[in-house]
Structure formats: structure tokens, C-alpha cells
Amino acid sequence: MLALDPMLEGEVLWTPLIIVVLKVLVVFVVGLVATMLMVWFERKVIAGMQNRIGPNKAGPFGLLQTLADGIKLFFKEDLLPRRSDRFVFALAPFLSFVPAFLSFAIIPLGGDYRDGNDGIVTWFGVETRVQLADPHIGVLFALAISSIAVYGIMLAGWSSGSKYPLLGSVRASAQMVSYEAALGLSLASVILISGTLSTSGIVAAQSTLTDWHVVATGIVPFVIFLVAATAELNRPPFDLVEAEQELVGGFNTEYSSIRFALFYLAEFMNTVTMSAMIVTLFFGGPQPISYGGVTLDIPLIPNGLEGTVWLLGKVLVFLYIYVWFRATLPRLRYDQLMDLGWKVLIPGSLAWFMLLAVQRLARNEGWNVFTTTAAAVVVLGMCYALLQAAFSMSNRTREREGAQF
Amino acid sequence: MGYLGGFLVTFRQHGRKNRVTTQYSGGRLFKRKKRNAPTMDEKIDKPERLHGRHVLNRYEDGMEKCIGCELCAAVCPAKCIHVRGADNDPDNPTSPGERFGWIYEINYLRCIHCDLCVEACPTEAITETKLFEFSFTNRKDAIYTKNELLVGDDGKPQHLPWEDWRPGEDQHTSAWMRATAPAGDASFVGVVSWAGERGYGVRPAEASQAQADAASLPPSDADVGRKH
């Protein structure tokens, strides 16, 4: 009770408490079921792309395949390598699993945001949102949590007491830390346009198709976010962390049984969460498609519930895109990965953020937007030339010094 | 934009029905004894020129075709063929002529199914079936000896326990060879130039590409039946 009523005002009712508990339950169950279906979806879609059938035995269309795999993993032997650090080894899967669920808490899962509504619904006489929590720092919370997920992978590899997991986790920490910068910088463009950090506020700012941040920020931050998010999730083509051909299984080589299942679950849960995050930030989340006063309305469903349907549809598109990436693109080499992250994505997102900021400043100060943008482009072009000069310089130095060895 | 082309390729494959295995056997439908439940994995018919597991053929009188010349072993890029010839017993010859293939082994952990051995063979002793789904549980099984490669008394390939044979997979062996004119001479197009073999007799020759383009008709029986 103290947590709900820290000032001890004594006016706390049971209804909000029950609503919060219900929300937690629903989000947890939905998260688990979504992950289960995501594993099935991925296996089925990738099988289709590789001319196979995929799971089709357990349940209708093989839907229960993940459940069967989970039950199997529960009953397998749980190995603890002798040279492992036992406590950290046991802790690491949870460090990877819990953040995956935590960041799902701030995604707006429904509600009526159209026509400038703020998505508040009334349940049992209490005004609330269709999301577990709506902190004012919503987006920062997601970034922070995704940083914590690095620990799970890093500690898993480190505590295994084995060389391939260690290599995998070293790669993981380098990759996730460097792509987080690009992720955050492309996010900054969204925050600049929407003017709020709260996820429900960001959704509310995207009422029409032209307000969707994918359009409003230009398409560049979205593309950078998509690529950086794929790297952040350690999904192909950025799955150097688990690179089967090089590192056996990467950081989870020594894991078995339910501990391995937790890593597996976290990976797919993160994919679902990140797709929902992309939809929330760039595609209006639960907003329906509306353009020029015409709104696509699904008949017979109340507006509050319709948001959930829209969200689900949009998330499915991105889940498909992630599977599509995996089926199409070969894995990047490690230096290519670092080059892409540091030399393309981070300068690119920084430059785009500067362009948007300049335009905003020009509009606020009443300057000529076109001239100001042109000036900014010229400055950025000079920066680009300097950057290229720096790259070629360092290349030459490396070649000269490399010859000494 | 090579990347985008790749995306198109995978997207087009999704939903296309060109899978080798079209339906698995067993499972719920099978347990419930549904009428349409497949009792074994359903697979597509293999293309006519697929390169699969080898066979060593016999002549129609039962003599082995292999003469132990080791040309197949010499041409093999994967070095998976091991052949040793020996002199025939004049009273009870294994193959017509002086020599026969005494040891013949193919290591299928190395074989790349390039069909070069089939091209190199002067007596058409070795040809390839369309069987490619065979897996082993130990390395010894992966090395096929002469006993396993040689066709049976009926001229058909032996069906080993770990092989998944489907109807038609032992037919049209070595169609790739028959597609071109023997000796590369245009006047030999459509002329069968090799000896008959046990089980299948004389195989018809395929029409050349020029013929097929000109008439787009199957080769006539007169051309097929003629012996060289």
C-alpha cells in the first residue's frame, strides 16, 4: 500500500490496484504467447522462403511446436560447466530475460488516439491507459533497459569459463554498445519532432499519415533505427554474437536446458518488443491510417479496441521484415559491422538530426527555412569531406605502420 | 542495388510450391487415420538430369561393364573414387575383355556429384541415379564398395537400408550424357552409341537442342531404335 500511497493520504481505492495487477498479468501472458507465436512464425516463414515446410505436426499448422520445444527443454539435463562462475552463470539468463519483458511495459497496446484524443480509457470508473506504465521518460527507459540486456549476454559468456562464449560475449558488448549510439541518435530526431519522451505522447503526436514520424522526420532516422535495432537484437545479418560457423553457439554455448530456453525466449521477446517500439515511434502505434481527413475505420469495433488491431497488424509487418532480413542477408564480417556502425550510421543519424534541428530553429526564429537548410547542407558536406579525409589518412597510416610488422 | 534484388528473390520463394518434400508423414493426421494422411514423406518427382548416387551397370548378359581402367578415379575432382583393376580369369570372366574392376569404392562424404566420372567412363559402366537422400550413421557406410554399387541381377540398383528410393529414381540414369551427340559429331545426333545394359536394354537417345528447336517434337522411334 505504501508504494501506491506514499503520502499516506488514505484515499487509495482497490480498483486501481486491481487494474494494475490485471495489466501486469495480461502483459506478461501476452508477451509469453506472442513470443511463442513469434518462434512459430519465424520458423514457418523462413521455411517458406527456403522451400521447406516448417513445423506442421504439433497442433494445427504446427502452432504448438514452441510449446513442445519448451516442455522438452524443461526436462533436459541442466549442465553447470566445472570452470564456470556458478552464481553469475545462473544469473545471466535472467538478466537477459527480465529486460526483454520490462521494455514491453511502456508500449501503448491500444486506446483511442484519433482526433487528438490522448488514448485514455475508462475501466471500472478509473481513467487509465492501455499500457502497463506510461512514465514521462518512456523512451529513455526503453534505451536504458536495452542497455541492461547487454549485461545478460556479456556475463553469460564471461562466466562460462570457456573460450567461444567469451569471444561471443566480447563481440556482443562491442556491437551492442556501438549500435546503441546510432539507435539513440535516430531516436533523438523523433523526440525533436514530437517534443515528448513519453510513448503515449509520441503516439498521440502521429494522428495522420503525414504526421507519422517515418514521414515527419524523413525516412532516414527510421532506416537507421531499423538497422541499429537489428544489430541491437543480435539478429541476422548482425548475429556475430552467435555466429554458429565461427563460435559454435556464441555466448550461449555452455547453456542447456531451461537456462538456454530463457535466452532463446529473451531473443524472440526482444524482437517482438523492438517491432512494437518501431511501430510506436515511427508508424503511429495504435493510430489508424488516416490521410487528409479520411480515416480507415474498422466497423463494429470500438475505437479503443481498434487501436490494438492496428498495432497488431503493424507489428506483424515488422516481424515479417525481420524474418525476411534473416532469410536474405548473409552475415557481416566483424570489421564491416564496426564500419557500418561507426562510419555510416552514427555520422548519418547525427547529420540528419542536425538538419532537423536547423529547420526547427529556422521556423521558430522566423528565418527562411530553405536558405537555412541549404547552409546546413553545405556545412554537413564539408563535415563529410573532412570525415572522408580522416578515413583515408588513417588508412594510409595503417598501411605504412602495418608494413613494419 | 544487389541487396534489394536479394530481397525480391526470397520474397518470391515464399509461398511458391517448389519444395522437394511436399508433406511429412506421421503426425496428428496419421494418428487419427485420416484418409489423406501421408504414410511416407511426399516428395516431388526429381528432374530428369539430376545427379545422384552412382550405379555400376552390367551388360545384358550379366557381365560387368567396368574394365578397371581408373579413368573415373583420375578425373574425379574430389578424389573420392578408388579403383583397382585385375586380369580376368579366362575361364570365368567378370567382364568382357582382358581386365575387370576388382576394387571399386566411392566415398560419399567426398563426392560432389559432378558427373565427370560418368563422362570419363569409356564403357558407360558408371552412371548416376536420381537418388540423393541417403544418410549414414557411421563413416564406413559412407564408403560404397563395389558390392553395393553394382546393379542386381535384375539390372536395378540395390536398395540399401538407409536409402530413400522413390519410383522412377533409378530410371533415365545419366540423362546428361545422352543429351549430347555421341563423339560430338552432328551426324551422330540421336544415335544410340552404347551397348545395352541389363534391366533397361538400350536406352533411347535424347534429341539434340537443334532438333528440339526445329521441330519441338519428341525424337521419332526410328532414330531411337537404331544401333550404332
XYZ file of C-alpha atoms in Angstrom:
633
model
C 0.000 0.000 0.000
C 2.890 2.290 0.725
C 4.000 2.028 -2.870
C 0.614 3.203 -4.127
C 0.083 5.808 -1.480
C 3.452 7.080 -0.345
C 1.995 10.208 1.254
C -0.449 8.089 3.306
C -3.373 10.208 2.209
C -5.653 7.273 2.735
C -7.643 7.771 -0.437
C -6.317 4.779 -2.350
C -9.039 2.544 -3.699
C -8.763 -1.118 -4.504
C -9.805 -0.616 -8.134
C -6.552 0.945 -9.437
C -4.605 -1.744 -7.647
C -6.625 -4.498 -9.279
C -6.297 -2.787 -12.649
C -2.532 -2.612 -12.314
C -2.325 -6.283 -11.301
C -4.570 -7.215 -14.230
C -2.403 -5.210 -16.617
C 0.761 -6.864 -15.354
C -0.792 -10.283 -15.807
C -2.105 -9.514 -19.256
C 1.178 -8.012 -20.454
C 3.133 -10.976 -19.101
C 0.840 -13.559 -20.669
C 0.559 -11.654 -23.935
C 4.328 -11.333 -24.002
C 4.855 -15.052 -23.490
C 2.220 -16.061 -26.020
C 3.498 -13.514 -28.536
C 6.988 -14.925 -28.165
C 5.705 -18.448 -28.632
C 3.851 -17.456 -31.771
C 6.836 -15.446 -32.992
C 9.085 -18.509 -32.838
C 6.487 -20.454 -34.821
C 6.000 -17.566 -37.259
C 9.725 -17.213 -37.865
C 10.224 -20.919 -38.449
C 7.242 -21.119 -40.761
C 8.087 -18.033 -42.827
C 11.772 -18.856 -43.161
C 10.837 -22.401 -44.151
C 8.638 -20.959 -46.880
C 11.478 -18.811 -48.127
C 13.849 -21.787 -48.149
C 11.430 -24.138 -49.933
C 10.753 -26.203 -46.833
C 7.533 -26.890 -44.942
C 8.497 -25.937 -41.407
C 6.779 -27.187 -38.260
C 3.412 -28.724 -39.119
C 2.945 -31.572 -36.681
C 2.320 -30.201 -33.177
C -1.151 -28.674 -33.164
C -2.905 -27.071 -36.124
C -0.277 -25.777 -38.606
C 2.402 -26.673 -36.052
C 1.314 -23.785 -33.796
C 2.196 -25.676 -30.625
C 5.698 -26.559 -31.770
C 7.266 -23.944 -29.479
C 5.310 -25.290 -26.522
C 6.569 -28.781 -27.264
C 10.137 -27.479 -27.525
C 9.736 -25.605 -24.244
C 8.472 -28.705 -22.438
C 11.332 -30.693 -23.886
C 13.872 -28.104 -22.702
C 12.424 -28.196 -19.189
C 13.163 -31.892 -18.870
C 16.658 -31.807 -20.286
C 19.750 -32.046 -18.139
C 20.882 -28.729 -16.712
C 24.643 -28.584 -17.089
C 26.915 -26.391 -14.993
C 30.417 -26.285 -16.502
C 33.055 -27.012 -13.881
C 35.094 -23.916 -14.681
C 32.132 -21.580 -14.709
C 31.369 -18.896 -12.177
C 28.268 -20.558 -10.785
C 26.382 -17.589 -9.416
C 26.878 -15.349 -12.448
C 26.256 -18.280 -14.766
C 22.882 -18.862 -13.155
C 22.078 -15.153 -13.010
C 22.856 -14.260 -16.631
C 19.774 -15.789 -18.291
C 17.524 -13.742 -16.030
C 19.465 -10.573 -16.771
C 18.676 -11.218 -20.393
C 15.092 -12.374 -19.878
C 13.756 -9.730 -17.485
C 14.713 -6.635 -19.542
C 13.025 -8.189 -22.547
C 9.740 -8.098 -20.646
C 10.364 -4.777 -18.941
C 10.630 -2.787 -22.138
C 7.324 -4.257 -23.296
C 5.686 -2.410 -20.387
C 5.862 1.041 -21.973
C 4.383 0.149 -25.373
C 0.876 1.593 -25.840
C -1.121 -1.526 -26.687
C -4.356 0.159 -27.652
C -6.658 3.024 -26.814
C -8.309 5.735 -28.858
C -5.701 8.228 -30.025
C -7.542 9.554 -33.081
C -8.776 13.152 -33.494
C -6.366 14.425 -30.856
C -7.638 12.080 -28.131
C -4.932 11.170 -25.656
C -5.697 7.464 -25.510
C -7.203 7.460 -22.029
C -9.839 4.784 -21.470
C -12.165 4.323 -18.530
C -12.171 0.901 -16.880
C -14.388 0.301 -13.826
C -14.728 4.036 -13.428
C -10.974 4.648 -13.381
C -9.218 6.568 -16.130
C -6.185 4.687 -17.346
C -4.186 3.843 -20.438
C -3.947 0.591 -22.373
C -0.317 0.184 -21.437
C 1.339 -1.127 -18.326
C 3.183 2.057 -17.477
C 3.443 5.486 -19.043
C 6.477 7.133 -17.459
C 7.404 10.627 -18.626
C 10.815 9.300 -19.599
C 9.314 6.391 -21.570
C 11.753 6.270 -24.473
C 14.788 6.738 -22.242
C 13.515 3.846 -20.124
C 13.462 1.625 -23.214
C 17.026 2.651 -24.083
C 18.215 2.044 -20.541
C 16.610 -1.385 -20.408
C 18.055 -2.415 -23.747
C 21.487 -1.447 -22.370
C 20.949 -3.691 -19.375
C 20.241 -6.557 -21.765
C 23.923 -6.331 -22.778
C 24.862 -7.497 -19.293
C 22.955 -10.737 -19.656
C 24.842 -11.690 -22.793
C 28.192 -10.380 -21.602
C 28.066 -12.116 -18.225
C 26.806 -15.333 -19.801
C 29.869 -15.523 -21.996
C 32.242 -14.384 -19.310
C 31.026 -16.764 -16.617
C 31.038 -19.840 -18.822
C 34.767 -20.337 -18.375
C 35.107 -21.343 -21.997
C 36.715 -19.592 -24.932
C 33.994 -19.427 -27.582
C 31.352 -17.967 -25.275
C 33.913 -15.408 -24.163
C 34.663 -14.398 -27.755
C 30.947 -14.207 -28.450
C 30.283 -12.011 -25.456
C 33.187 -9.687 -26.279
C 31.710 -9.245 -29.727
C 28.275 -8.757 -28.217
C 29.274 -5.986 -25.872
C 31.221 -4.141 -28.584
C 28.398 -4.498 -31.084
C 25.547 -3.573 -28.786
C 27.356 -0.611 -27.256
C 28.321 0.847 -30.628
C 24.916 0.389 -32.208
C 23.160 1.820 -29.192
C 24.698 5.177 -30.095
C 23.110 5.096 -33.553
C 19.852 3.886 -32.021
C 19.765 6.780 -29.577
C 20.710 9.393 -32.168
C 17.995 8.338 -34.596
C 15.599 8.355 -31.667
C 16.612 11.949 -30.954
C 15.083 13.017 -34.292
C 11.760 11.516 -33.244
C 11.886 13.237 -29.869
C 12.736 16.534 -31.569
C 9.626 16.321 -33.761
C 7.206 15.023 -31.166
C 8.531 17.136 -28.296
C 7.910 14.467 -25.674
C 9.647 11.414 -24.276
C 6.518 9.589 -23.188
C 5.457 6.837 -25.569
C 1.781 7.717 -25.370
C 2.652 11.324 -26.156
C 4.689 10.197 -29.171
C 1.736 8.132 -30.407
C -0.681 10.991 -29.849
C 1.542 13.255 -31.979
C 1.139 10.977 -35.026
C -2.539 11.408 -35.825
C -2.413 11.462 -39.635
C -0.266 9.689 -42.192
C 1.902 12.766 -42.768
C 2.392 13.112 -39.023
C 3.771 9.612 -38.738
C 7.352 10.101 -37.733
C 8.611 7.966 -40.572
C 7.349 10.771 -42.851
C 7.750 13.715 -40.491
C 11.435 13.026 -39.778
C 12.222 11.997 -43.319
C 12.796 8.308 -43.864
C 16.459 8.346 -42.784
C 16.061 8.052 -38.979
C 13.664 5.156 -39.497
C 16.112 3.256 -41.704
C 18.955 3.882 -39.267
C 16.767 2.823 -36.368
C 15.724 -0.361 -38.164
C 19.324 -1.338 -38.946
C 20.602 -0.411 -35.496
C 17.724 -2.262 -33.848
C 18.540 -5.396 -35.841
C 22.118 -5.142 -34.589
C 20.897 -4.457 -31.065
C 18.779 -7.611 -31.187
C 21.715 -9.681 -32.455
C 19.549 -10.908 -35.275
C 20.880 -11.839 -38.699
C 22.662 -10.294 -40.579
C 24.202 -8.932 -37.372
C 24.276 -12.192 -35.412
C 28.048 -12.223 -34.963
C 27.384 -12.846 -31.309
C 26.178 -16.357 -32.012
C 27.902 -16.865 -35.387
C 27.407 -20.634 -35.496
C 30.077 -21.245 -38.100
C 32.764 -19.424 -36.110
C 31.825 -19.569 -32.434
C 29.871 -22.826 -32.030
C 26.862 -21.111 -30.450
C 28.401 -17.882 -29.200
C 27.641 -16.700 -25.688
C 25.127 -19.473 -25.000
C 27.378 -22.385 -25.990
C 27.655 -23.759 -22.462
C 23.994 -23.256 -21.655
C 21.481 -26.068 -21.762
C 18.011 -26.921 -20.591
C 15.763 -24.152 -19.290
C 18.596 -21.646 -18.974
C 19.102 -21.860 -22.712
C 15.351 -21.579 -23.208
C 15.390 -18.309 -21.275
C 17.997 -16.856 -23.643
C 16.020 -18.090 -26.599
C 12.820 -16.634 -25.197
C 14.520 -13.310 -24.482
C 15.828 -13.108 -28.029
C 12.419 -13.529 -29.597
C 10.693 -11.416 -26.953
C 13.162 -8.635 -27.788
C 12.280 -8.964 -31.461
C 8.589 -8.542 -30.692
C 9.282 -5.625 -28.355
C 11.561 -3.887 -30.825
C 8.991 -4.256 -33.619
C 6.370 -2.738 -31.325
C 8.859 0.002 -30.453
C 9.457 0.822 -34.129
C 5.723 0.918 -34.745
C 5.206 3.173 -31.724
C 7.974 5.576 -32.638
C 7.611 5.786 -36.417
C 4.275 4.334 -37.512
C 1.801 5.736 -35.049
C 1.359 2.692 -32.828
C -2.373 2.138 -32.309
C -3.282 5.008 -34.653
C -5.385 4.044 -37.663
C -4.246 5.042 -41.145
C -5.736 8.434 -41.841
C -4.901 10.955 -44.532
C -6.470 14.272 -45.393
C -9.436 13.868 -43.050
C -10.242 10.351 -44.268
C -9.706 7.684 -41.611
C -9.692 3.975 -42.303
C -12.118 2.745 -39.681
C -12.722 -0.912 -38.948
C -16.500 -1.211 -38.487
C -18.161 -2.850 -35.476
C -15.113 -2.474 -33.218
C -14.993 0.337 -30.627
C -12.212 2.808 -31.251
C -10.358 1.859 -28.084
C -10.106 -1.771 -29.128
C -9.421 -0.905 -32.746
C -6.074 0.559 -31.738
C -4.959 -2.893 -30.631
C -5.890 -4.342 -34.001
C -3.926 -1.660 -35.828
C -0.923 -2.163 -33.561
C -1.033 -5.907 -34.099
C -1.150 -5.524 -37.873
C 1.735 -3.074 -37.953
C 3.863 -5.181 -35.607
C 3.251 -8.247 -37.776
C 4.639 -6.387 -40.782
C 7.856 -5.669 -38.919
C 8.153 -9.184 -37.581
C 7.895 -10.383 -41.161
C 10.584 -7.893 -42.189
C 12.932 -9.220 -39.502
C 12.425 -12.776 -40.699
C 12.892 -11.546 -44.261
C 16.234 -9.986 -43.277
C 17.298 -13.290 -41.803
C 16.358 -15.257 -44.898
C 18.033 -12.840 -47.294
C 21.170 -11.238 -45.939
C 24.461 -13.035 -45.263
C 26.234 -12.264 -42.006
C 28.510 -9.228 -41.916
C 32.201 -9.547 -41.199
C 33.266 -8.041 -37.873
C 35.108 -5.057 -39.394
C 32.208 -4.409 -41.774
C 29.901 -4.365 -38.780
C 32.023 -1.801 -36.969
C 32.495 0.274 -40.140
C 28.752 0.360 -40.745
C 28.048 1.334 -37.163
C 30.678 3.972 -36.605
C 31.339 5.358 -40.096
C 27.865 5.314 -41.624
C 25.049 5.052 -39.100
C 26.335 7.320 -36.321
C 27.525 10.204 -38.587
C 24.402 9.750 -40.720
C 21.983 9.967 -37.822
C 23.915 12.846 -36.294
C 23.827 14.798 -39.588
C 20.122 14.153 -40.072
C 19.398 15.212 -36.515
C 21.303 18.450 -37.153
C 19.301 19.121 -40.335
C 16.010 18.660 -38.499
C 17.198 20.826 -35.616
C 18.239 23.590 -38.016
C 14.852 23.525 -39.712
C 13.071 23.691 -36.388
C 15.237 26.587 -35.264
C 14.621 28.446 -38.531
C 10.872 28.008 -38.136
C 10.938 29.200 -34.536
C 13.094 32.224 -35.265
C 11.287 33.141 -38.488
C 14.309 32.663 -40.754
C 13.992 31.482 -44.342
C 13.725 27.706 -43.921
C 15.069 26.943 -47.393
C 18.204 29.086 -47.085
C 18.967 27.823 -43.606
C 18.625 24.205 -44.715
C 20.867 24.837 -47.705
C 23.509 26.386 -45.445
C 23.266 23.394 -43.109
C 23.658 21.020 -46.052
C 26.799 22.886 -47.157
C 28.245 22.652 -43.647
C 27.394 18.956 -43.485
C 29.016 18.402 -46.878
C 32.204 19.957 -45.569
C 31.996 17.742 -42.485
C 31.577 14.730 -44.777
C 34.680 15.714 -46.777
C 36.655 16.114 -43.548
C 35.445 12.721 -42.345
C 36.487 11.070 -45.590
C 39.876 12.784 -45.397
C 40.299 11.451 -41.871
C 39.391 7.923 -43.021
C 41.842 7.925 -45.915
C 44.538 9.410 -43.677
C 44.097 6.693 -41.081
C 44.059 4.072 -43.838
C 47.385 5.318 -45.141
C 48.902 5.411 -41.671
C 47.709 1.891 -41.006
C 49.209 0.625 -44.246
C 52.549 2.304 -43.543
C 52.742 1.018 -39.992
C 51.387 -2.349 -40.941
C 54.374 -2.761 -43.290
C 56.726 -2.608 -40.334
C 55.482 -5.842 -38.840
C 21.250 -2.443 -55.790
C 22.129 -6.082 -55.370
C 20.723 -6.153 -51.854
C 17.193 -5.327 -52.941
C 17.340 -7.955 -55.653
C 18.134 -10.499 -52.966
C 15.081 -9.442 -51.002
C 12.940 -9.987 -54.073
C 14.359 -13.481 -54.519
C 13.465 -14.609 -51.018
C 10.071 -12.941 -51.179
C 9.200 -14.720 -54.417
C 10.208 -18.069 -52.931
C 7.819 -17.565 -50.035
C 4.575 -19.254 -50.911
C 5.888 -20.923 -54.021
C 5.239 -24.648 -54.164
C 8.567 -25.957 -55.395
C 9.623 -27.884 -52.331
C 11.372 -31.233 -52.602
C 9.445 -32.623 -49.653
C 5.833 -31.573 -50.108
C 4.385 -33.208 -46.992
C 5.795 -35.043 -43.993
C 4.469 -38.409 -42.931
C 3.158 -39.260 -39.472
C 1.859 -36.696 -37.000
C -1.695 -35.976 -35.920
C -3.434 -36.663 -39.199
C -1.711 -40.020 -39.455
C -2.573 -40.993 -35.888
C -6.216 -40.128 -36.427
C -6.219 -42.372 -39.503
C -7.445 -39.620 -41.766
C -7.823 -40.760 -45.315
C -5.428 -38.233 -46.806
C -2.719 -38.669 -44.191
C 0.562 -39.494 -45.923
C 2.170 -42.753 -44.796
C 5.587 -41.630 -46.009
C 7.092 -38.238 -46.809
C 5.653 -36.933 -50.057
C 8.251 -35.648 -52.462
C 8.264 -34.114 -55.912
C 9.470 -36.041 -58.950
C 13.148 -35.452 -59.488
C 14.339 -33.617 -62.587
C 15.465 -35.967 -65.335
C 19.096 -34.895 -65.263
C 19.630 -34.823 -61.519
C 22.986 -36.198 -60.384
C 22.526 -38.688 -57.577
C 24.035 -41.883 -56.235
C 26.136 -43.906 -58.705
C 25.480 -47.383 -60.036
C 27.824 -49.802 -61.782
C 25.975 -51.308 -64.733
C 26.092 -54.771 -66.292
C 25.712 -55.864 -69.892
C 22.509 -57.630 -70.885
C 24.235 -60.995 -70.457
C 25.146 -60.161 -66.852
C 28.833 -59.283 -67.440
C 30.124 -56.226 -65.601
C 30.806 -53.196 -67.740
C 33.679 -51.862 -65.638
C 37.119 -52.695 -67.075
C 39.143 -51.243 -64.205
C 40.779 -48.515 -66.301
C 40.700 -45.986 -63.407
C 39.779 -43.086 -65.695
C 36.931 -42.165 -63.347
C 39.335 -42.058 -60.399
C 41.743 -39.938 -62.416
C 39.124 -37.373 -63.427
C 37.399 -37.148 -60.052
C 37.921 -33.610 -58.703
C 37.012 -34.658 -55.155
C 39.268 -37.714 -55.264
C 36.504 -39.839 -53.864
C 36.823 -42.855 -56.209
C 39.234 -45.677 -55.535
C 39.586 -48.288 -58.332
C 41.960 -51.166 -58.807
C 41.749 -53.394 -61.892
C 42.724 -57.031 -62.206
C 43.109 -59.590 -65.002
C 40.037 -61.602 -65.880
C 40.030 -65.330 -65.311
C 39.889 -66.609 -68.936
C 37.590 -69.467 -67.967
C 35.136 -67.417 -65.884
C 35.478 -63.744 -66.911
C 33.835 -60.991 -64.834
C 33.770 -58.553 -67.745
C 34.278 -58.951 -71.476
C 37.904 -58.319 -72.398
C 41.166 -58.537 -70.516
C 40.619 -56.610 -67.287
C 37.850 -56.004 -64.808
C 37.244 -53.673 -61.896
C 38.499 -55.609 -58.890
C 38.082 -52.915 -56.223
C 35.601 -50.105 -56.746
C 34.885 -47.706 -53.899
C 33.210 -44.295 -53.778
C 33.384 -42.167 -50.653
C 30.094 -40.279 -50.470
C 31.375 -37.971 -47.784
C 33.572 -36.502 -50.517
C 31.589 -36.995 -53.719
C 30.256 -33.753 -55.185
C 28.086 -35.453 -57.817
C 29.691 -33.577 -60.700
C 29.135 -36.494 -63.121
C 32.679 -36.219 -64.518
C 33.286 -39.936 -63.816
C 30.240 -40.735 -65.940
C 31.654 -38.639 -68.753
C 35.085 -40.209 -68.464
C 33.929 -43.819 -68.463
C 34.688 -45.472 -71.828
C 32.195 -48.317 -71.340
C 29.315 -46.497 -69.616
C 29.916 -48.719 -66.624
C 29.260 -45.967 -64.085
C 26.145 -43.819 -64.298
C 24.170 -41.795 -61.778
C 20.661 -42.373 -60.499
C 18.467 -39.624 -59.115
C 18.746 -40.791 -55.511
C 20.332 -38.110 -53.354
C 18.685 -38.668 -49.985
C 20.872 -41.151 -48.205
C 22.476 -40.536 -44.862
C 24.743 -42.698 -42.769
C 25.235 -43.280 -39.112
C 28.928 -44.160 -39.462
C 31.738 -43.390 -41.856
C 32.072 -46.958 -43.023
C 28.597 -46.837 -44.531
C 29.550 -43.692 -46.421
C 32.115 -45.626 -48.476
C 30.164 -47.605 -51.037
C 32.014 -50.697 -52.193
C 31.609 -52.490 -55.480
C 29.102 -54.900 -53.944
C 26.790 -52.032 -53.067
C 27.242 -50.019 -56.260
C 26.771 -52.888 -58.691
C 23.259 -53.370 -60.056
C 21.459 -56.549 -59.035
C 20.659 -59.499 -61.263
C 17.546 -57.688 -62.481
C 19.668 -54.725 -63.603
C 18.138 -52.429 -60.966
C 20.204 -50.587 -58.345
C 20.320 -52.168 -54.912
C 18.121 -50.501 -52.317
C 20.254 -50.174 -49.193
C 18.506 -49.808 -45.828
C 19.444 -46.150 -45.306
C 18.450 -45.010 -48.768
C 15.128 -43.372 -49.563
C 14.225 -44.669 -53.012
C 11.190 -43.352 -54.831
C 9.672 -44.744 -58.029
C 11.471 -43.533 -61.118
C 14.692 -42.582 -59.400
C 16.692 -45.402 -60.980
C 15.410 -44.615 -64.455
C 16.917 -42.279 -67.014
C 20.251 -42.579 -65.271
C 22.840 -40.390 -66.846
C 20.443 -38.393 -68.958
C 23.049 -35.666 -69.122
C 25.259 -37.851 -71.289
C 22.507 -38.823 -73.635
C 21.589 -35.200 -74.206
C 24.572 -34.510 -76.414
C 25.619 -36.156 -79.634
C 27.997 -39.089 -79.112
C 31.530 -38.162 -80.158
C 30.340 -34.611 -80.597
C 29.621 -35.178 -84.294
C 26.394 -33.715 -85.611
C 25.733 -36.753 -87.780
C 25.538 -38.899 -84.630
C 22.793 -36.831 -83.064
C 20.030 -39.053 -81.765
C 22.043 -42.197 -82.482
C 22.496 -44.572 -79.571
C 26.158 -45.433 -79.495
C 26.493 -47.574 -76.409
C 25.841 -51.165 -75.596
C 22.610 -52.225 -73.999
C 22.501 -52.972 -70.304
C 20.746 -55.451 -68.105
C 17.359 -54.304 -66.906
C 16.885 -51.412 -69.266
C 18.252 -52.691 -72.574
C 19.201 -49.923 -74.970
C 18.230 -46.515 -73.715
C 16.800 -44.060 -76.203
C 18.939 -41.089 -77.067
C 17.696 -37.588 -76.462
C 17.214 -35.193 -79.322
C 19.851 -32.522 -79.714
C 18.994 -28.935 -78.962
C 18.999 -28.107 -82.691
C 16.453 -30.802 -83.387
C 14.315 -29.822 -80.463
C 14.320 -26.206 -81.560
C 13.462 -27.094 -85.147
C 10.560 -29.420 -84.571
C 9.730 -29.207 -80.871
C 8.599 -32.809 -81.273
C 9.850 -35.838 -79.331
C 12.505 -37.920 -81.169
C 10.937 -40.417 -83.508
C 11.086 -44.156 -82.809
C 13.127 -44.823 -85.932
C 16.001 -42.744 -84.604
C 15.830 -44.210 -81.136
C 15.806 -47.892 -82.050
C 18.792 -47.803 -84.419
C 22.002 -49.274 -83.071
C 25.303 -47.750 -83.973
